[in-house]
Amino acid sequence: MKVTSATFIGAASEPGRFPAPSFPEVAFAGRSNVGKSSAINRIVGRRGLARTSSTPGRTQQLNFFGIDDKLVFVDLPGYGYAKVSQAARAAWRPLVESYLGTRGALAGVVLIVDIRRGLEEEEHQMLDFLAALGTPVLLIATKIDKLNRSGQAKALKALAASALPIVPFSAITGEGVPAVWKTIAEWTRPDPAGPRRAAR
Ligand SMILES: Nc1nc2c(ncn2[C@@H]2O[C@H](COP(=O)(O)OP(=O)(O)O)[C@@H](O)[C@H]2O)c(=O)[nH]1
Ligand SMILES: [Mg+2]
């Protein structure tokens, strides 16, 4: 999909205090430094939309981006970075669970994992939480450019055990971008029988 406009709508750093919902939302989750901002930028085709940095763990907030007056992308705060403060770490779960657990506009969650690390404890916790809510999930296996073909195949086979839809991805080469859009289109297709989730 070609994005014509992508704009920062707002940020949220306290549970329950989110921008008013407008369009269906796709949230991006992942470990700090996994390549979440790079993936969002690549998917949207905007270099500097979601800030990328080599100093991970600093943004403990949700950032909302409006995409072409039909979608909202939500960059969730990253987890698992050892150097964030105790206070920031304690604040992460209520903030993220408040959003994921109550947002009627949420159409699906893109969980980004480093293909070299796969699913670890934090990812399993996130997946259990989303499964309990019935929220659709797409797994992005990013940084595939860091592995050769056989390394990629081996890592993808291990991830396939999760039985989730998986897109092999690279923010460097752009591989996987069309597949991500295809899933987002499925999540946000207007349902003639009415909204998938009741407004909450
Ligand atoms: N080789 C490679 N590096 C990546 C890729 N995606 C992100 N990176 C690098 O990983 C680091 C963290 O990326 P960033 O997007 O800021 O991660 P975030 O903390 O999850 O938002 C940066 O140095 C990026 O350049 C990728 O697909 N391939
Ligand atoms: Mg980031």
Tab-separated table of C-alpha atoms and ligand atoms in Angstrom:
chain	number	residue	atom	x	y	z
A	1	MET	CA	0.000	0.000	0.000
A	2	LYS	CA	1.204	3.481	-0.852
A	3	VAL	CA	0.771	5.838	2.093
A	4	THR	CA	-0.018	9.430	1.152
A	5	SER	CA	-0.126	10.978	4.589
A	6	ALA	CA	1.322	9.889	7.908
A	7	THR	CA	1.092	12.244	10.843
A	8	PHE	CA	1.816	12.151	14.555
A	9	ILE	CA	-1.506	12.335	16.424
A	10	GLY	CA	-0.335	12.237	20.011
A	11	ALA	CA	1.313	10.302	22.808
A	12	ALA	CA	0.082	8.639	25.979
A	13	SER	CA	2.085	7.861	29.087
A	14	GLU	CA	-0.682	7.158	31.614
A	15	PRO	CA	-3.156	4.262	31.667
A	16	GLY	CA	-6.542	5.226	30.260
A	17	ARG	CA	-5.382	8.593	28.952
A	18	PHE	CA	-5.290	7.897	25.229
A	19	PRO	CA	-6.186	10.102	22.253
A	20	ALA	CA	-9.848	9.846	21.225
A	21	PRO	CA	-10.245	6.861	18.865
A	22	SER	CA	-10.916	7.723	15.222
A	23	PHE	CA	-9.988	4.930	12.813
A	24	PRO	CA	-9.089	1.241	13.309
A	25	GLU	CA	-5.800	0.909	15.168
A	26	VAL	CA	-2.865	-1.424	14.584
A	27	ALA	CA	-0.477	-1.605	17.535
A	28	PHE	CA	3.211	-2.510	17.194
A	29	ALA	CA	4.832	-4.269	20.133
A	30	GLY	CA	8.304	-5.592	20.765
A	31	ARG	CA	11.432	-5.665	22.857
A	32	SER	CA	13.461	-2.444	23.069
A	33	ASN	CA	15.893	-2.163	20.175
A	34	VAL	CA	14.222	-5.007	18.255
A	35	GLY	CA	13.654	-2.662	15.305
A	36	LYS	CA	10.082	-1.569	15.982
A	37	SER	CA	10.470	2.051	14.892
A	38	SER	CA	12.468	0.995	11.830
A	39	ALA	CA	9.740	-1.475	10.880
A	40	ILE	CA	6.968	1.124	11.265
A	41	ASN	CA	8.932	3.614	9.176
A	42	ARG	CA	9.563	1.028	6.475
A	43	ILE	CA	5.933	-0.134	6.390
A	44	VAL	CA	4.691	3.439	6.130
A	45	GLY	CA	7.481	4.494	3.772
A	46	ARG	CA	8.537	7.441	5.958
A	47	ARG	CA	12.076	7.554	7.195
A	48	GLY	CA	11.616	9.651	10.295
A	49	LEU	CA	8.033	8.971	11.381
A	50	ALA	CA	8.640	6.741	14.391
A	51	ARG	CA	11.940	7.817	15.839
A	52	THR	CA	14.687	5.231	15.661
A	53	SER	CA	17.547	5.408	18.050
A	54	SER	CA	20.561	3.482	19.155
A	55	THR	CA	19.740	4.392	22.770
A	56	PRO	CA	16.926	1.951	23.488
A	57	GLY	CA	14.409	1.995	26.284
A	58	ARG	CA	13.913	5.709	26.553
A	59	THR	CA	10.396	6.090	25.195
A	60	GLN	CA	7.969	4.754	27.791
A	61	GLN	CA	4.932	6.039	25.986
A	62	LEU	CA	2.479	5.086	23.271
A	63	ASN	CA	2.777	7.111	20.098
A	64	PHE	CA	-0.216	7.393	17.764
A	65	PHE	CA	0.199	8.002	14.023
A	66	GLY	CA	-2.636	8.711	11.608
A	67	ILE	CA	-2.286	6.907	8.271
A	68	ASP	CA	-4.215	8.337	5.302
A	69	ASP	CA	-7.369	9.137	7.281
A	70	LYS	CA	-8.248	5.467	7.522
A	71	LEU	CA	-5.898	3.826	9.991
A	72	VAL	CA	-3.969	4.598	13.145
A	73	PHE	CA	-0.616	2.978	13.943
A	74	VAL	CA	0.291	2.793	17.612
A	75	ASP	CA	3.952	2.432	18.582
A	76	LEU	CA	3.868	0.742	21.998
A	77	PRO	CA	6.711	1.274	24.467
A	78	GLY	CA	9.374	-1.413	24.184
A	79	TYR	CA	10.087	-3.889	26.961
A	80	GLY	CA	12.994	-5.906	28.233
A	81	TYR	CA	15.712	-3.297	28.249
A	82	ALA	CA	17.888	-3.833	31.302
A	83	LYS	CA	18.928	-0.219	31.728
A	84	VAL	CA	15.527	1.451	32.085
A	85	SER	CA	14.713	2.591	35.612
A	86	GLN	CA	12.771	0.416	38.037
A	87	ALA	CA	9.953	2.967	37.955
A	88	ALA	CA	9.744	2.912	34.160
A	89	ARG	CA	9.706	-0.864	34.181
A	90	ALA	CA	6.893	-0.983	36.754
A	91	ALA	CA	4.867	1.530	34.722
A	92	TRP	CA	5.115	-0.428	31.472
A	93	ARG	CA	2.626	-3.217	32.176
A	94	PRO	CA	-0.339	-1.149	33.481
A	95	LEU	CA	0.137	1.324	30.639
A	96	VAL	CA	0.315	-1.267	27.858
A	97	GLU	CA	-2.329	-3.565	29.349
A	98	SER	CA	-4.682	-0.611	29.811
A	99	TYR	CA	-4.375	0.158	26.109
A	100	LEU	CA	-4.557	-3.421	24.787
A	101	GLY	CA	-7.265	-4.469	27.206
A	102	THR	CA	-9.708	-1.607	26.730
A	103	ARG	CA	-9.216	-0.153	23.274
A	104	GLY	CA	-12.320	-0.833	21.184
A	105	ALA	CA	-10.623	0.564	18.067
A	106	LEU	CA	-7.781	-1.986	18.276
A	107	ALA	CA	-7.925	-4.165	15.138
A	108	GLY	CA	-4.768	-6.193	15.714
A	109	VAL	CA	-1.286	-6.313	17.185
A	110	VAL	CA	1.929	-6.706	15.235
A	111	LEU	CA	4.467	-8.347	17.554
A	112	ILE	CA	8.003	-7.789	16.338
A	113	VAL	CA	10.715	-10.251	17.244
A	114	ASP	CA	14.374	-10.437	16.271
A	115	ILE	CA	14.688	-13.492	14.040
A	116	ARG	CA	17.908	-14.353	15.853
A	117	ARG	CA	16.186	-14.426	19.269
A	118	GLY	CA	12.721	-15.750	18.511
A	119	LEU	CA	10.034	-15.873	21.195
A	120	GLU	CA	11.186	-15.415	24.759
A	121	GLU	CA	9.378	-15.163	28.095
A	122	GLU	CA	8.098	-11.608	27.517
A	123	GLU	CA	6.701	-12.483	24.087
A	124	HIS	CA	4.895	-15.520	25.459
A	125	GLN	CA	3.344	-13.346	28.180
A	126	MET	CA	2.205	-10.803	25.592
A	127	LEU	CA	0.783	-13.556	23.358
A	128	ASP	CA	-1.113	-15.135	26.271
A	129	PHE	CA	-2.556	-11.754	27.206
A	130	LEU	CA	-3.695	-11.084	23.619
A	131	ALA	CA	-5.071	-14.597	23.166
A	132	ALA	CA	-7.236	-14.127	26.271
A	133	LEU	CA	-8.614	-10.929	24.698
A	134	GLY	CA	-9.132	-12.571	21.314
A	135	THR	CA	-7.004	-9.905	19.624
A	136	PRO	CA	-5.552	-10.900	16.229
A	137	VAL	CA	-1.748	-11.072	16.176
A	138	LEU	CA	0.824	-10.982	13.388
A	139	LEU	CA	4.404	-11.959	14.163
A	140	ILE	CA	7.088	-10.033	12.320
A	141	ALA	CA	10.485	-11.767	12.339
A	142	THR	CA	12.740	-8.810	11.699
A	143	LYS	CA	16.433	-8.336	10.861
A	144	ILE	CA	16.357	-11.329	8.508
A	145	ASP	CA	19.125	-9.561	6.575
A	146	LYS	CA	21.413	-10.547	9.467
A	147	LEU	CA	21.065	-14.263	8.650
A	148	ASN	CA	21.905	-16.250	5.551
A	149	ARG	CA	19.220	-18.309	3.806
A	150	SER	CA	19.733	-21.461	5.856
A	151	GLY	CA	19.855	-19.471	9.094
A	152	GLN	CA	16.589	-17.776	8.154
A	153	ALA	CA	14.910	-21.080	7.316
A	154	LYS	CA	15.997	-22.627	10.595
A	155	ALA	CA	14.811	-19.648	12.668
A	156	LEU	CA	11.485	-19.426	10.825
A	157	LYS	CA	10.884	-23.114	11.384
A	158	ALA	CA	11.364	-22.626	15.128
A	159	LEU	CA	8.945	-19.675	15.119
A	160	ALA	CA	6.349	-21.675	13.181
A	161	ALA	CA	5.774	-23.744	16.330
A	162	SER	CA	3.804	-20.755	17.662
A	163	ALA	CA	1.119	-21.437	14.994
A	164	LEU	CA	0.823	-17.661	14.461
A	165	PRO	CA	0.971	-15.946	11.088
A	166	ILE	CA	4.611	-14.926	10.544
A	167	VAL	CA	6.151	-12.433	8.147
A	168	PRO	CA	9.914	-12.596	7.571
A	169	PHE	CA	10.949	-8.940	7.518
A	170	SER	CA	13.851	-6.560	7.034
A	171	ALA	CA	13.700	-2.811	7.527
A	172	ILE	CA	16.918	-2.636	5.477
A	173	THR	CA	15.685	-4.441	2.340
A	174	GLY	CA	11.939	-3.894	2.739
A	175	GLU	CA	11.241	-7.613	2.526
A	176	GLY	CA	7.898	-8.462	4.132
A	177	VAL	CA	6.260	-5.043	3.744
A	178	PRO	CA	3.526	-6.185	1.280
A	179	ALA	CA	2.672	-9.165	3.488
A	180	VAL	CA	2.251	-6.893	6.512
A	181	TRP	CA	-0.128	-4.635	4.557
A	182	LYS	CA	-2.114	-7.659	3.429
A	183	THR	CA	-2.737	-8.679	7.040
A	184	ILE	CA	-3.591	-5.125	8.098
A	185	ALA	CA	-6.114	-4.946	5.241
A	186	GLU	CA	-7.725	-8.168	6.472
A	187	TRP	CA	-7.917	-6.843	10.033
A	188	THR	CA	-9.451	-3.535	9.017
A	189	ARG	CA	-11.756	-4.604	6.193
A	190	PRO	CA	-15.227	-3.256	6.950
A	191	ASP	CA	-17.385	-6.113	8.184
A	192	PRO	CA	-20.924	-6.043	6.697
A	193	ALA	CA	-22.183	-7.780	9.854
A	194	GLY	CA	-20.932	-4.897	12.000
A	195	PRO	CA	-17.847	-4.162	14.065
A	196	ARG	CA	-15.809	-7.157	15.213
A	197	ARG	CA	-15.621	-5.882	18.768
A	198	ALA	CA	-18.267	-3.897	20.545
A	199	ALA	CA	-17.205	-0.322	21.364
A	200	ARG	CA	-15.904	-0.142	24.900
B	1	LIG	N1	20.241	-5.120	10.024
B	1	LIG	C1	19.083	-4.611	10.459
B	1	LIG	N2	19.093	-3.668	11.433
B	1	LIG	C2	17.907	-3.172	11.856
B	1	LIG	C3	16.657	-3.602	11.292
B	1	LIG	N3	15.663	-2.940	11.933
B	1	LIG	C4	16.268	-2.137	12.843
B	1	LIG	N4	17.609	-2.264	12.810
B	1	LIG	C5	18.588	-1.557	13.677
B	1	LIG	O1	18.307	-1.904	15.038
B	1	LIG	C6	18.504	-0.785	15.913
B	1	LIG	C7	17.227	-0.502	16.695
B	1	LIG	O2	16.198	-0.096	15.801
B	1	LIG	P1	14.910	0.727	16.293
B	1	LIG	O3	13.991	0.754	15.131
B	1	LIG	O4	15.295	2.031	16.919
B	1	LIG	O5	14.376	-0.252	17.439
B	1	LIG	P2	13.184	-0.049	18.493
B	1	LIG	O6	13.830	0.305	19.793
B	1	LIG	O7	12.536	-1.391	18.560
B	1	LIG	O8	12.268	1.014	17.978
B	1	LIG	C8	18.913	0.370	15.009
B	1	LIG	O9	20.318	0.456	15.030
B	1	LIG	C9	18.414	-0.056	13.629
B	1	LIG	O10	19.165	0.502	12.587
B	1	LIG	C10	16.696	-4.598	10.246
B	1	LIG	O11	15.679	-5.043	9.693
B	1	LIG	N5	17.942	-5.048	9.874
B	2	MG	MG	11.546	2.747	18.863
